[in-house]
mmCIF file of C-alpha atoms in Angstrom:
data_model
loop_
_atom_site.group_PDB
_atom_site.id
_atom_site.type_symbol
_atom_site.label_atom_id
_atom_site.label_comp_id
_atom_site.label_asym_id
_atom_site.label_seq_id
_atom_site.Cartn_x
_atom_site.Cartn_y
_atom_site.Cartn_z
ATOM 1 C CA MET A 21 -0.017 0.026 -0.004
ATOM 2 C CA ARG A 22 1.079 3.662 -0.110
ATOM 3 C CA LEU A 23 1.582 6.253 2.667
ATOM 4 C CA PHE A 24 0.681 9.295 1.907
ATOM 5 C CA CYS A 25 3.029 11.822 4.627
ATOM 6 C CA ALA A 26 2.166 15.270 5.238
ATOM 7 C CA PRO A 27 4.887 17.436 6.591
ATOM 8 C CA HIS A 28 4.029 19.632 9.919
ATOM 9 C CA ALA A 29 4.789 23.479 9.184
ATOM 10 C CA GLY A 30 7.984 24.656 8.745
ATOM 11 C CA GLY A 31 8.678 20.994 7.386
ATOM 12 C CA GLY A 32 9.850 19.223 4.298
ATOM 13 C CA ALA A 33 9.615 15.776 2.430
ATOM 14 C CA GLY A 34 13.109 15.265 3.926
ATOM 15 C CA VAL A 35 11.000 14.760 7.466
ATOM 16 C CA TYR A 36 10.091 10.998 6.260
ATOM 17 C CA ARG A 37 13.481 10.573 4.712
ATOM 18 C CA THR A 38 13.789 7.239 7.252
ATOM 19 C CA TRP A 39 10.702 5.726 7.220
ATOM 20 C CA ALA A 40 10.587 3.320 4.471
ATOM 21 C CA ARG A 41 13.742 1.742 6.375
ATOM 22 C CA LEU A 42 11.236 1.725 9.688
ATOM 23 C CA LEU A 43 8.581 0.327 7.782
ATOM 24 C CA ALA A 44 7.208 -3.225 6.412
ATOM 25 C CA PRO A 45 8.479 -3.172 2.541
ATOM 26 C CA GLU A 46 4.599 -3.940 2.113
ATOM 27 C CA ILE A 47 4.151 -0.329 2.641
ATOM 28 C CA GLU A 48 5.595 2.596 -0.145
ATOM 29 C CA VAL A 49 6.619 6.000 1.988
ATOM 30 C CA VAL A 50 5.145 8.838 -0.355
ATOM 31 C CA ALA A 51 6.452 12.196 1.112
ATOM 32 C CA LEU A 52 4.680 15.160 -0.086
ATOM 33 C CA ARG A 53 6.456 18.011 -0.692
ATOM 34 C CA LEU A 54 4.689 21.125 -0.390
ATOM 35 C CA PRO A 55 5.570 24.295 -2.191
ATOM 36 C CA GLY A 56 8.283 27.078 -0.806
ATOM 37 C CA ARG A 57 10.802 24.430 0.482
ATOM 38 C CA GLU A 58 13.304 22.291 -0.565
ATOM 39 C CA MET A 59 13.352 21.437 -4.211
ATOM 40 C CA ARG A 60 10.063 23.501 -4.678
ATOM 41 C CA TYR A 61 12.033 26.508 -2.928
ATOM 42 C CA GLY A 62 11.353 29.025 -5.659
ATOM 43 C CA GLU A 63 7.150 28.149 -5.373
ATOM 44 C CA THR A 64 4.977 30.423 -3.468
ATOM 45 C CA PRO A 65 3.565 28.232 -0.451
ATOM 46 C CA TYR A 66 -0.015 28.129 0.239
ATOM 47 C CA THR A 67 -1.299 30.106 3.162
ATOM 48 C CA SER A 68 -4.553 28.089 3.509
ATOM 49 C CA ALA A 69 -5.775 24.553 3.538
ATOM 50 C CA GLU A 70 -9.077 25.520 1.342
ATOM 51 C CA GLU A 71 -6.165 26.286 -1.433
ATOM 52 C CA LEU A 72 -3.732 23.402 -0.407
ATOM 53 C CA VAL A 73 -5.846 20.635 -0.808
ATOM 54 C CA PRO A 74 -7.746 20.396 -3.644
ATOM 55 C CA GLU A 75 -4.113 21.029 -5.681
ATOM 56 C CA LEU A 76 -2.564 18.127 -3.626
ATOM 57 C CA VAL A 77 -5.317 15.489 -4.245
ATOM 58 C CA ARG A 78 -5.221 16.476 -7.983
ATOM 59 C CA GLY A 79 -0.880 15.836 -7.743
ATOM 60 C CA VAL A 80 -1.504 12.602 -6.232
ATOM 61 C CA ALA A 81 -4.312 11.138 -7.714
ATOM 62 C CA PRO A 82 -2.151 8.869 -10.204
ATOM 63 C CA LEU A 83 -1.442 7.194 -7.370
ATOM 64 C CA LEU A 84 -4.456 5.815 -6.209
ATOM 65 C CA ASP A 85 -4.449 3.468 -8.055
ATOM 66 C CA ARG A 86 -3.928 0.501 -4.943
ATOM 67 C CA PRO A 87 -4.575 0.444 -1.046
ATOM 68 C CA HIS A 88 -3.241 4.153 0.529
ATOM 69 C CA ALA A 89 -3.304 5.692 3.456
ATOM 70 C CA TRP A 90 -2.294 9.122 5.165
ATOM 71 C CA PHE A 91 -0.137 10.286 7.621
ATOM 72 C CA GLY A 92 0.241 14.028 8.970
ATOM 73 C CA HIS A 93 1.710 15.838 12.324
ATOM 74 C CA SER A 94 0.458 18.844 13.616
ATOM 75 C CA MET A 95 -0.294 21.048 10.154
ATOM 76 C CA GLY A 96 -0.116 18.085 8.616
ATOM 77 C CA ALA A 97 -2.343 16.043 10.573
ATOM 78 C CA LEU A 98 -4.987 18.624 8.774
ATOM 79 C CA ILE A 99 -4.185 18.382 5.565
ATOM 80 C CA ALA A 100 -4.197 14.573 5.761
ATOM 81 C CA PHE A 101 -7.569 14.627 7.116
ATOM 82 C CA GLU A 102 -9.132 17.429 5.144
ATOM 83 C CA SER A 103 -7.171 15.278 2.119
ATOM 84 C CA CYS A 104 -9.372 12.037 2.712
ATOM 85 C CA ARG A 105 -12.269 14.459 2.945
ATOM 86 C CA TRP A 106 -11.867 15.864 -0.471
ATOM 87 C CA LEU A 107 -11.419 12.339 -1.964
ATOM 88 C CA ARG A 108 -14.697 11.199 -0.497
ATOM 89 C CA ARG A 109 -16.334 14.530 -1.888
ATOM 90 C CA THR A 110 -14.919 14.281 -5.179
ATOM 91 C CA GLY A 111 -15.668 10.341 -5.544
ATOM 92 C CA LEU A 112 -12.253 9.256 -5.157
ATOM 93 C CA GLY A 113 -13.041 7.129 -2.266
ATOM 94 C CA GLU A 114 -12.061 7.298 1.531
ATOM 95 C CA PRO A 115 -8.523 5.713 2.401
ATOM 96 C CA ALA A 116 -7.657 2.219 4.013
ATOM 97 C CA ARG A 117 -6.626 4.046 6.915
ATOM 98 C CA LEU A 118 -6.037 8.112 8.536
ATOM 99 C CA LEU A 119 -3.486 8.274 10.560
ATOM 100 C CA VAL A 120 -2.544 11.624 12.731
ATOM 101 C CA SER A 121 -0.375 12.935 14.800
ATOM 102 C CA GLY A 122 0.255 16.427 17.479
ATOM 103 C CA ARG A 123 -2.805 17.895 16.307
ATOM 104 C CA SER A 124 -6.123 18.500 18.313
ATOM 105 C CA ALA A 125 -9.399 17.012 16.947
ATOM 106 C CA PRO A 126 -10.073 19.672 14.020
ATOM 107 C CA GLN A 127 -13.779 20.495 15.455
ATOM 108 C CA LEU A 128 -11.356 21.990 18.776
ATOM 109 C CA PRO A 129 -10.893 25.713 18.746
ATOM 110 C CA LEU A 130 -7.104 26.179 18.888
ATOM 111 C CA ARG A 131 -5.945 27.550 22.512
ATOM 112 C CA GLY A 132 -2.890 29.680 23.084
ATOM 113 C CA ARG A 133 -1.015 32.738 20.939
ATOM 114 C CA LEU A 134 -1.119 32.704 17.337
ATOM 115 C CA VAL A 135 2.546 33.319 15.729
ATOM 116 C CA HIS A 136 1.830 33.173 12.125
ATOM 117 C CA ASP A 137 1.901 37.274 12.144
ATOM 118 C CA ALA A 138 3.892 37.458 15.575
ATOM 119 C CA PRO A 139 6.677 39.770 15.131
ATOM 120 C CA THR A 140 9.787 37.877 13.439
ATOM 121 C CA PRO A 141 11.932 37.701 17.036
ATOM 122 C CA GLU A 142 8.877 36.298 18.771
ATOM 123 C CA LEU A 143 8.138 33.841 15.825
ATOM 124 C CA ALA A 144 11.651 32.499 16.077
ATOM 125 C CA ARG A 145 11.568 32.052 19.845
ATOM 126 C CA TRP A 146 8.312 30.273 19.464
ATOM 127 C CA LEU A 147 9.938 27.790 16.559
ATOM 128 C CA ARG A 148 12.606 27.407 19.148
ATOM 129 C CA ALA A 149 10.364 26.216 22.385
ATOM 130 C CA THR A 150 8.455 24.092 20.330
ATOM 131 C CA GLY A 151 11.586 22.094 19.071
ATOM 132 C CA GLY A 152 10.773 21.077 15.418
ATOM 133 C CA THR A 153 12.891 23.812 13.611
ATOM 134 C CA PRO A 154 16.208 22.412 12.976
ATOM 135 C CA PRO A 155 18.619 24.878 15.996
ATOM 136 C CA GLU A 156 21.088 25.674 12.630
ATOM 137 C CA LEU A 157 18.600 27.437 10.729
ATOM 138 C CA LEU A 158 17.051 29.758 13.927
ATOM 139 C CA ASP A 159 20.785 30.430 14.283
ATOM 140 C CA ASP A 160 22.024 31.489 10.835
ATOM 141 C CA PRO A 161 20.002 34.889 9.953
ATOM 142 C CA ALA A 162 20.259 34.674 6.317
ATOM 143 C CA LEU A 163 18.779 31.342 5.988
ATOM 144 C CA PHE A 164 16.659 31.865 8.557
ATOM 145 C CA GLU A 165 14.607 35.373 6.388
ATOM 146 C CA ALA A 166 14.876 33.156 3.299
ATOM 147 C CA LEU A 167 13.176 30.162 4.879
ATOM 148 C CA LEU A 168 10.850 32.552 7.103
ATOM 149 C CA PRO A 169 8.018 33.089 4.340
ATOM 150 C CA MET A 170 7.615 29.564 3.989
ATOM 151 C CA LEU A 171 7.423 29.160 7.991
ATOM 152 C CA ARG A 172 4.577 32.080 8.001
ATOM 153 C CA ALA A 173 2.594 30.593 5.161
ATOM 154 C CA ASP A 174 2.510 26.945 7.092
ATOM 155 C CA MET A 175 1.672 28.728 10.229
ATOM 156 C CA THR A 176 -1.248 30.507 8.529
ATOM 157 C CA VAL A 177 -2.170 27.541 7.039
ATOM 158 C CA ALA A 178 -2.532 25.580 10.915
ATOM 159 C CA GLU A 179 -3.876 28.579 12.584
ATOM 160 C CA THR A 180 -6.260 29.733 10.544
ATOM 161 C CA TYR A 181 -8.070 26.328 9.634
ATOM 162 C CA ARG A 182 -11.984 26.478 10.078
ATOM 163 C CA TYR A 183 -13.588 22.700 10.452
ATOM 164 C CA ARG A 184 -16.805 22.549 8.225
ATOM 165 C CA PRO A 185 -18.887 20.417 10.019
ATOM 166 C CA GLU A 186 -19.081 16.906 7.371
ATOM 167 C CA PRO A 187 -20.353 13.338 8.079
ATOM 168 C CA PRO A 188 -17.699 11.492 9.758
ATOM 169 C CA LEU A 189 -15.304 9.491 7.792
ATOM 170 C CA ALA A 190 -15.937 5.622 7.212
ATOM 171 C CA CYS A 191 -11.920 4.604 7.607
ATOM 172 C CA PRO A 192 -10.383 3.947 10.511
ATOM 173 C CA MET A 193 -7.925 6.468 12.702
ATOM 174 C CA SER A 194 -4.845 6.033 14.293
ATOM 175 C CA VAL A 195 -3.759 9.285 16.866
ATOM 176 C CA PHE A 196 -0.925 9.888 18.142
ATOM 177 C CA GLY A 197 0.561 12.172 20.707
ATOM 178 C CA GLY A 198 3.096 13.446 23.312
ATOM 179 C CA SER A 199 2.613 12.663 26.725
ATOM 180 C CA ASP A 200 3.962 16.419 27.800
ATOM 181 C CA ASP A 201 2.809 18.613 24.317
ATOM 182 C CA GLU A 202 0.592 21.688 25.400
ATOM 183 C CA TYR A 203 -0.705 22.171 22.290
ATOM 184 C CA ALA A 204 -2.814 18.772 21.738
ATOM 185 C CA THR A 205 -3.907 17.477 25.070
ATOM 186 C CA PRO A 206 -4.834 13.368 25.471
ATOM 187 C CA GLU A 207 -8.385 14.628 25.627
ATOM 188 C CA GLU A 208 -8.527 16.871 22.723
ATOM 189 C CA LEU A 209 -6.740 13.480 20.756
ATOM 190 C CA ARG A 210 -9.099 11.585 21.522
ATOM 191 C CA GLN A 211 -11.863 13.664 20.488
ATOM 192 C CA TRP A 212 -10.659 12.652 17.043
ATOM 193 C CA ASP A 213 -13.223 9.714 17.416
ATOM 194 C CA ARG A 214 -15.540 11.929 16.610
ATOM 195 C CA GLN A 215 -14.448 11.909 12.917
ATOM 196 C CA THR A 216 -14.926 8.236 12.063
ATOM 197 C CA THR A 217 -17.375 5.775 12.272
ATOM 198 C CA ALA A 218 -15.023 3.005 12.341
ATOM 199 C CA GLU A 219 -12.670 2.002 15.257
ATOM 200 C CA CYS A 220 -10.091 4.968 16.349
ATOM 201 C CA ARG A 221 -6.984 4.249 18.197
ATOM 202 C CA THR A 222 -5.009 6.882 20.206
ATOM 203 C CA ARG A 223 -1.247 6.118 21.760
ATOM 204 C CA LEU A 224 0.541 8.624 23.838
ATOM 205 C CA TYR A 225 4.611 8.727 23.681
ATOM 206 C CA GLN A 226 6.862 10.322 26.072
ATOM 207 C CA GLY A 227 7.213 13.673 24.710
ATOM 208 C CA GLY A 228 6.391 17.011 23.685
ATOM 209 C CA HIS A 229 4.512 18.773 20.473
ATOM 210 C CA PHE A 230 7.664 17.120 17.988
ATOM 211 C CA PHE A 231 7.878 13.823 20.468
ATOM 212 C CA ILE A 232 7.188 11.706 17.038
ATOM 213 C CA HIS A 233 11.492 12.928 15.660
ATOM 214 C CA ASP A 234 12.681 11.064 18.919
ATOM 215 C CA MET A 235 9.969 8.497 19.799
ATOM 216 C CA LYS A 236 10.186 7.187 15.849
ATOM 217 C CA GLU A 237 11.259 3.628 16.461
ATOM 218 C CA GLN A 238 8.911 2.930 18.538
ATOM 219 C CA ILE A 239 6.337 4.769 16.820
ATOM 220 C CA LEU A 240 6.660 2.967 13.237
ATOM 221 C CA PRO A 241 6.498 -0.694 14.144
ATOM 222 C CA VAL A 242 2.544 0.435 15.405
ATOM 223 C CA ILE A 243 1.987 2.769 12.458
ATOM 224 C CA GLY A 244 2.737 -0.469 10.187
ATOM 225 C CA GLU A 245 0.811 -2.833 12.075
ATOM 226 C CA ASP A 246 -2.151 -0.485 11.840
ATOM 227 C CA LEU A 247 -1.927 0.087 7.836
ATOM 228 C CA LEU A 248 -0.771 -3.727 7.063
ATOM 229 C CA GLU A 249 -4.351 -4.369 9.718
ATOM 230 C CA SER A 250 -6.360 -2.248 7.544
ATOM 231 C CA VAL A 251 -5.163 -3.943 4.245
ATOM 232 C CA SER A 252 -6.097 -7.490 5.549
ATOM 233 C CA HIS A 253 -9.551 -6.337 5.791
ATOM 234 C CA GLY A 254 -10.527 -5.571 2.287
ATOM 235 C CA ALA A 255 -9.698 -2.055 1.377
ATOM 236 C CA GLY A 256 -10.400 -2.053 -2.572
ATOM 237 C CA PRO A 257 -7.821 -0.687 -5.157
ATOM 238 C CA ALA A 258 -8.658 3.208 -4.004
ATOM 239 C CA GLY A 259 -8.593 2.580 -0.454
ATOM 240 C CA ARG A 260 -12.765 2.305 -0.876
#
């Protein structure tokens, strides 16, 4: 099966570089590279999920010829979730499974100070505190300035997202969180179960918002088990 992986705010496809090695050979990792980063640095990044998701789904449509699933962390969780809803809305079927990490359930309002339009020093402090941005990027003024438009655009996607009610998905879900993540508490993670009529498994691991980087070798075998179980339960060629 194929596993489409959406990046967190400020992240790129490189975040998932080692995943294929740690997952079963039956799972093909498709790391999604969004505009404004890596080899797409010269492209204008999106500032809203409403604009990003349709283009993303159109881009991956040729790869929907086998069972597939979606994974996303933080901002990527919203992108993965809305992509699955867009697939259903446009008649392309649902995935075999949706996996989300480090983001409160989409129907819940965000808590805390929004930083997408904060002064640059404040945004830099926030990025350093959450731990998802490489220190060498934050410590290099020229590099940080070059990537600032992408960082602000991603934060705008994450912080201006507006949930629109639709019927819950029919595919099973896996939800992952950090035990010390102040941006997605265990109770906020568990409320993802309202977004599916199937089973929703919530698992917590030691760590803060970016626990997934530190606990990768513990989490990926679990992801693999969930994915292969979903396929064995009879997902069709396009996850239907």
